[in-house]
XYZ file of C-alpha atoms in Angstrom:
431
model
C 27.478 -9.318 19.728
C 27.425 -5.908 21.449
C 30.120 -4.322 23.754
C 28.927 -2.656 26.976
C 30.860 -0.259 29.384
C 29.252 -0.272 32.614
C 30.258 2.058 35.631
C 28.880 1.606 39.139
C 29.838 2.492 42.533
C 33.075 1.006 43.934
C 32.236 -2.459 45.216
C 29.380 -3.101 42.872
C 31.476 -4.130 40.005
C 31.410 -7.850 41.231
C 27.630 -7.910 41.348
C 27.631 -6.633 37.603
C 30.004 -9.360 36.695
C 27.838 -11.986 38.149
C 24.674 -10.734 36.566
C 26.503 -10.714 33.085
C 27.617 -14.281 33.600
C 24.074 -15.376 33.739
C 23.441 -14.000 30.302
C 26.600 -15.557 28.794
C 28.649 -12.582 28.593
C 32.126 -13.071 27.330
C 35.560 -11.295 27.699
C 34.511 -9.521 30.912
C 37.040 -7.077 32.283
C 36.625 -5.313 35.606
C 38.798 -2.755 37.086
C 38.721 0.342 39.542
C 38.702 3.776 38.312
C 37.976 7.329 39.585
C 35.428 9.787 37.999
C 34.292 13.250 39.095
C 32.258 11.921 42.017
C 34.989 9.401 43.466
C 36.042 5.692 43.102
C 34.010 3.561 40.832
C 34.115 0.225 39.381
C 34.266 -0.284 35.430
C 33.207 -3.220 33.671
C 33.733 -4.111 29.995
C 31.695 -6.988 28.557
C 30.486 -8.643 25.373
C 27.024 -10.017 25.168
C 24.687 -11.340 22.296
C 22.323 -8.830 20.785
C 19.163 -10.702 22.127
C 20.423 -10.662 25.684
C 21.125 -6.813 25.814
C 17.790 -5.752 27.053
C 17.303 -8.442 29.609
C 20.718 -7.614 30.943
C 20.080 -3.840 31.188
C 16.786 -4.473 32.790
C 18.346 -6.669 35.610
C 21.152 -4.195 36.155
C 18.788 -1.295 36.742
C 18.616 -2.436 40.289
C 22.148 -1.304 40.964
C 22.440 2.281 42.213
C 24.221 4.809 40.072
C 24.152 2.700 37.125
C 25.773 4.272 33.937
C 26.004 2.222 30.512
C 27.545 2.908 27.537
C 26.084 0.571 24.569
C 28.362 0.514 21.437
C 26.191 -0.228 18.678
C 28.519 -2.059 16.396
C 28.931 -5.614 15.660
C 31.671 -7.140 17.762
C 33.642 -10.354 17.256
C 34.800 -11.380 20.836
C 37.132 -14.487 20.587
C 37.535 -16.636 23.701
C 38.921 -20.074 24.475
C 38.980 -22.696 23.061
C 40.402 -21.359 19.871
C 38.930 -24.334 18.014
C 35.449 -22.732 18.435
C 36.420 -19.345 16.899
C 34.383 -19.996 13.663
C 31.102 -20.831 15.521
C 31.696 -17.669 17.823
C 31.607 -15.124 15.034
C 29.118 -16.892 12.702
C 26.113 -16.445 15.219
C 24.897 -13.173 14.090
C 21.586 -12.245 15.834
C 19.075 -9.258 15.461
C 19.506 -5.999 17.301
C 17.925 -5.769 20.748
C 14.709 -3.901 21.064
C 16.404 -0.982 23.182
C 18.950 -0.403 20.666
C 16.307 -0.138 17.778
C 14.507 2.275 19.813
C 17.308 4.450 20.784
C 18.650 4.409 17.233
C 15.319 5.881 16.234
C 15.557 8.564 18.748
C 19.005 9.561 17.564
C 17.808 9.882 14.062
C 15.611 12.778 15.271
C 18.361 15.196 14.787
C 18.918 18.759 13.494
C 15.908 20.263 12.046
C 18.116 22.593 9.856
C 19.971 19.717 8.148
C 16.599 17.563 7.898
C 14.636 20.328 6.140
C 17.751 21.251 4.006
C 17.735 17.667 2.549
C 13.979 17.866 2.135
C 14.513 21.134 0.050
C 17.256 19.637 -1.973
C 15.095 16.517 -2.676
C 12.390 18.962 -3.933
C 14.783 20.637 -6.412
C 16.027 17.327 -7.823
C 12.484 15.733 -7.980
C 11.345 18.932 -9.818
C 14.142 18.637 -12.330
C 13.566 14.932 -12.891
C 9.827 15.300 -13.494
C 10.175 18.591 -15.504
C 12.904 16.932 -17.825
C 11.512 13.474 -17.928
C 14.838 12.161 -16.355
C 14.420 8.884 -14.350
C 18.054 8.860 -13.006
C 17.208 12.397 -11.232
C 14.153 10.815 -9.514
C 16.457 8.102 -8.159
C 19.035 10.901 -6.953
C 16.079 12.586 -5.326
C 15.086 9.321 -3.718
C 18.596 8.938 -2.108
C 18.783 12.366 -0.578
C 15.052 12.601 0.507
C 15.061 12.381 4.333
C 11.625 10.488 4.565
C 12.888 6.978 5.774
C 13.932 8.098 9.192
C 10.548 9.655 10.094
C 8.557 6.850 8.488
C 10.358 4.226 10.706
C 10.240 6.290 13.680
C 6.373 6.427 13.317
C 6.186 2.743 13.011
C 8.582 2.276 16.048
C 6.333 4.743 18.027
C 3.342 2.565 16.926
C 5.050 -0.679 18.057
C 6.128 0.609 21.465
C 2.905 2.702 22.158
C 5.100 5.923 22.606
C 2.839 8.951 22.107
C 5.666 11.558 22.254
C 7.855 9.903 19.620
C 4.822 9.338 17.486
C 3.854 13.035 17.521
C 7.459 14.107 16.992
C 7.970 11.750 14.081
C 4.699 12.813 12.367
C 5.726 16.341 12.536
C 8.954 15.658 10.847
C 7.259 13.556 8.353
C 4.776 16.095 7.184
C 7.307 18.826 7.567
C 9.518 17.236 5.137
C 6.713 16.413 2.667
C 5.531 20.164 3.000
C 8.806 21.547 2.143
C 9.259 19.216 -0.806
C 5.924 19.936 -2.195
C 6.481 23.962 -1.748
C 9.878 23.792 -3.401
C 8.401 22.028 -6.407
C 5.473 24.500 -6.593
C 7.760 27.292 -6.328
C 9.985 26.089 -9.102
C 7.109 25.568 -11.463
C 5.874 29.153 -10.841
C 9.224 30.850 -11.357
C 9.894 28.709 -14.504
C 6.296 29.432 -15.832
C 5.395 25.833 -16.254
C 2.108 25.761 -18.290
C 1.488 22.032 -18.920
C 2.182 18.690 -17.335
C 5.187 16.786 -18.527
C 4.772 13.199 -19.712
C 6.820 12.096 -16.580
C 4.393 13.828 -14.360
C 1.459 12.099 -15.930
C 3.059 8.703 -15.976
C 4.023 8.892 -12.307
C 0.770 10.285 -11.045
C -1.198 7.319 -12.391
C -2.177 4.638 -9.720
C -1.982 0.934 -10.395
C -4.398 -1.600 -8.764
C -1.269 -3.058 -7.143
C 0.043 0.277 -5.786
C -0.490 -1.093 -2.118
C 2.463 -3.643 -2.622
C 5.137 -0.963 -2.778
C 4.592 0.572 0.767
C 4.006 -2.814 2.313
C 7.283 -3.830 0.722
C 9.039 -0.537 1.661
C 7.886 -0.844 5.411
C 8.850 -4.327 5.644
C 12.345 -3.889 4.243
C 12.974 -0.612 6.286
C 12.051 -2.415 9.658
C 13.962 -5.413 8.784
C 17.082 -3.316 7.985
C 16.795 -1.728 11.336
C 16.441 -4.974 13.361
C 19.080 -7.016 11.475
C 22.612 -6.874 12.728
C 24.891 -4.854 10.323
C 26.855 -8.023 9.566
C 23.929 -10.152 8.837
C 22.783 -8.444 5.655
C 24.303 -7.452 2.365
C 21.545 -4.876 1.809
C 22.774 -1.294 2.472
C 20.686 0.956 4.601
C 20.824 3.686 1.842
C 19.158 1.376 -0.564
C 16.338 0.549 1.771
C 15.957 4.225 2.610
C 15.682 4.889 -1.099
C 12.829 2.388 -1.346
C 11.047 4.069 1.393
C 11.580 7.473 -0.345
C 10.562 5.997 -3.813
C 7.082 5.627 -2.641
C 6.963 9.223 -1.121
C 9.120 11.765 -3.290
C 7.493 11.495 -6.744
C 3.838 11.886 -5.568
C 5.004 14.887 -3.342
C 6.820 16.438 -6.320
C 3.653 15.924 -8.554
C 1.543 17.557 -6.012
C 3.814 20.660 -5.843
C 4.209 21.005 -9.567
C 0.423 20.429 -10.116
C -0.738 23.279 -7.802
C 0.414 26.159 -10.039
C -1.048 24.343 -13.114
C -4.578 23.861 -11.492
C -4.248 20.100 -12.260
C -6.621 18.902 -9.371
C -6.824 15.374 -10.785
C -3.081 15.029 -10.301
C -3.201 16.638 -6.942
C -5.833 14.207 -5.856
C -3.794 11.306 -7.171
C -0.806 12.582 -5.359
C -2.399 12.994 -2.173
C -3.982 9.422 -2.524
C -0.597 8.036 -3.140
C 0.956 9.774 -0.216
C -1.710 8.583 2.281
C -1.551 5.112 0.894
C 2.334 5.086 1.493
C 1.824 6.316 4.988
C -0.635 3.833 5.998
C 1.081 0.966 4.270
C 4.603 1.541 5.402
C 3.388 2.187 8.930
C 1.279 -1.047 8.887
C 3.782 -3.483 7.702
C 6.790 -1.954 9.645
C 5.033 -1.693 13.078
C 4.140 -5.590 12.507
C 7.793 -6.368 11.906
C 8.934 -4.409 14.921
C 6.394 -6.094 17.277
C 7.486 -9.594 15.815
C 11.051 -8.607 16.731
C 10.383 -7.745 20.391
C 9.388 -3.920 20.595
C 6.903 -3.814 23.368
C 5.571 -0.746 25.412
C 7.870 -1.479 28.287
C 11.521 -2.385 28.413
C 14.850 -1.771 29.916
C 15.467 2.042 30.337
C 12.158 2.628 28.524
C 8.797 2.927 30.376
C 6.854 5.680 28.674
C 4.930 3.416 26.180
C 1.218 2.598 26.682
C -0.251 -0.781 25.675
C -3.455 0.748 24.354
C -1.719 3.030 21.981
C -0.590 0.254 19.733
C -4.015 -1.286 19.015
C -5.521 2.179 18.586
C -2.686 3.184 16.088
C -2.946 -0.071 14.115
C -6.627 0.161 14.097
C -6.490 3.720 12.670
C -3.742 2.595 10.243
C -5.756 -0.358 8.944
C -8.999 1.602 8.779
C -7.268 4.288 6.703
C -5.820 1.684 4.382
C -9.158 -0.015 3.989
C -10.908 3.205 3.288
C -8.335 4.215 0.604
C -8.486 0.871 -1.041
C -12.359 0.957 -1.227
C -12.042 4.474 -2.702
C -9.452 3.106 -5.239
C -11.535 0.224 -6.455
C -14.939 1.949 -6.551
C -13.498 4.809 -8.670
C -12.699 2.878 -11.829
C -10.601 3.241 -13.821
C -9.229 6.621 -12.447
C -7.178 4.866 -9.684
C -6.286 1.894 -11.608
C -5.090 3.159 -14.904
C -1.707 1.479 -15.475
C -3.047 -2.178 -14.485
C -6.364 -1.405 -16.507
C -4.046 -0.576 -19.590
C -2.251 -3.895 -19.192
C -5.547 -5.736 -19.228
C -6.774 -4.000 -22.308
C -3.604 -4.633 -24.033
C -4.030 -8.384 -23.468
C -7.556 -8.153 -24.635
C -6.329 -6.451 -28.098
C -3.905 -9.221 -28.478
C -6.681 -11.893 -28.315
C -9.032 -10.019 -30.717
C -6.207 -9.746 -33.420
C -5.370 -13.220 -32.981
C -8.840 -14.543 -33.283
C -9.632 -12.314 -36.399
C -7.598 -14.534 -38.785
C -6.744 -11.360 -40.745
C -3.323 -10.330 -39.027
C -0.782 -11.104 -36.594
C -0.020 -8.838 -33.760
C 3.507 -7.010 -33.983
C 2.943 -4.562 -31.051
C 0.436 -2.955 -28.962
C 0.796 0.208 -26.908
C -2.112 1.130 -24.577
C -2.123 4.081 -22.409
C -4.581 6.631 -20.832
C -4.182 10.240 -22.027
C -4.311 13.404 -20.155
C -7.865 13.937 -19.081
C -8.284 17.164 -21.127
C -11.617 16.034 -22.500
C -14.277 16.195 -19.924
C -16.905 13.314 -19.598
C -14.709 10.479 -20.783
C -11.845 8.364 -19.783
C -9.691 8.546 -23.036
C -7.782 5.347 -23.914
C -5.315 5.483 -26.627
C -4.450 2.100 -28.303
C -1.722 2.205 -31.005
C -1.774 -1.253 -32.720
C 0.777 -2.586 -35.284
C -0.163 -5.849 -37.042
C 1.176 -7.868 -40.036
C -1.277 -9.535 -42.511
C -1.815 -13.218 -42.255
C -0.490 -15.209 -45.113
C -3.285 -15.828 -47.659
C -5.463 -12.752 -46.774
C -6.166 -10.858 -49.968
C -8.011 -7.891 -48.345
C -6.799 -4.528 -48.818
C -4.603 -2.781 -46.130
C -7.506 -0.110 -45.504
C -10.129 -3.022 -45.214
C -7.982 -4.934 -42.578
C -7.343 -1.710 -40.665
C -11.027 -0.884 -40.691
C -12.197 -4.420 -39.545
C -9.688 -4.572 -36.710
C -10.321 -1.087 -35.636
C -14.084 -1.817 -35.206
C -13.631 -5.271 -33.708
C -11.016 -3.854 -31.137
C -13.272 -0.923 -30.167
C -16.530 -3.136 -29.983
C -14.662 -5.554 -27.701
C -13.280 -3.042 -25.407
C -16.732 -1.473 -24.974
C -18.378 -4.881 -24.484
C -16.041 -5.663 -21.621
C -17.171 -2.534 -19.665
C -13.661 -1.224 -19.002
C -15.497 2.210 -18.584
C -13.136 3.904 -21.070
C -13.523 5.693 -24.371
C -11.172 3.630 -26.762
C -9.349 5.666 -29.545
C -7.791 2.927 -31.639
C -5.210 3.301 -34.363
C -4.278 0.209 -36.239
C -1.340 0.213 -38.761
C -0.985 -2.796 -41.054
C 2.839 -3.471 -41.868
C 3.571 -5.205 -44.910
C 6.661 -7.493 -45.307
C 9.101 -6.547 -48.164
C 8.123 -7.934 -51.560
C 11.639 -9.313 -52.315
C 11.998 -11.128 -48.983
C 10.509 -14.500 -50.596
C 13.249 -14.310 -53.343
C 16.010 -13.854 -50.754
C 14.817 -16.887 -49.055
């Protein structure tokens, strides 16, 4: 439920009450008052979230209408008292006008906004430089990227060109500040090589598209749901959105002084993927929950902007995915490594020479030109009854694994290290 305070010219209060009763408003109060312009009627009422925009639209016909919408969940209780549990358990989504106005309010001070972006850049740099995952999480919490991302989606859903332009400017301004801060810190600290965390977070999985789609959906749902209908905090949803944007921006900034163009390209790819993915899923959710080009106290949206924006977003997303899956394995390294690890397990198990203890597969830094270097470190234990020497087992498995990976056409250069582990000789006596 939402509480509204409505002020109209004296004599129009009764009309407000009659209209509100048609929208099942409860706990209505009407009284006379005086403002700077003279006598007025003031009406307090409570109405369900889904009725707010319809009520406001019908009230627009009343001259000199002034409305105060209190954007907090209310629990208006009214007779009969036996129905109190039912009255407070009917929790509905926010109205479209409230979602839209809330998005506009988030476009606040530039100094605070850019200040948080700079602080996020510092924390991201420290996290990537020191290989500290908890600092990356901290940077996601303070990065002010969720607000502009959601406003872009709201503007897309409502066809609001002005809000779309303002949100995109803030979006890219925050990213530019974050990138610039990370680049500046790498310069003054005279960083010379990419850290393992930079390499790890710059790699792109074949399922990378799922993160921005999930982040956009979660962010939109958080804005449309009433604050009492969800246990998921807004800060955690904002962190999810920032999680898909902060690390790639930091990697781009740190890679610029190093001249690591491969990592810069990967970071830009990830940023664009997040931008398109978040906008696509969030805009669809907002449209499903009622955001349209026209509504109460809102008439600047254009119907054609929504299909145009969604078309460009979808086209951009498809183009990125086509680029990702055509440039193998550069944009699919983590998922490709997982597949190869599974293949190594099958090779070892089918060899009848040893049992797999552990396999670690990863792509190395692309320092060797002309090849996609894959490093596979495999630990095995000899099978019972196998009398071959440790060196023979190691040599055979190494050859079989490398041959299998090359035959499967993973488009990599496999560098395989097999270590044969022996059980303690006295283990049998202990048993």
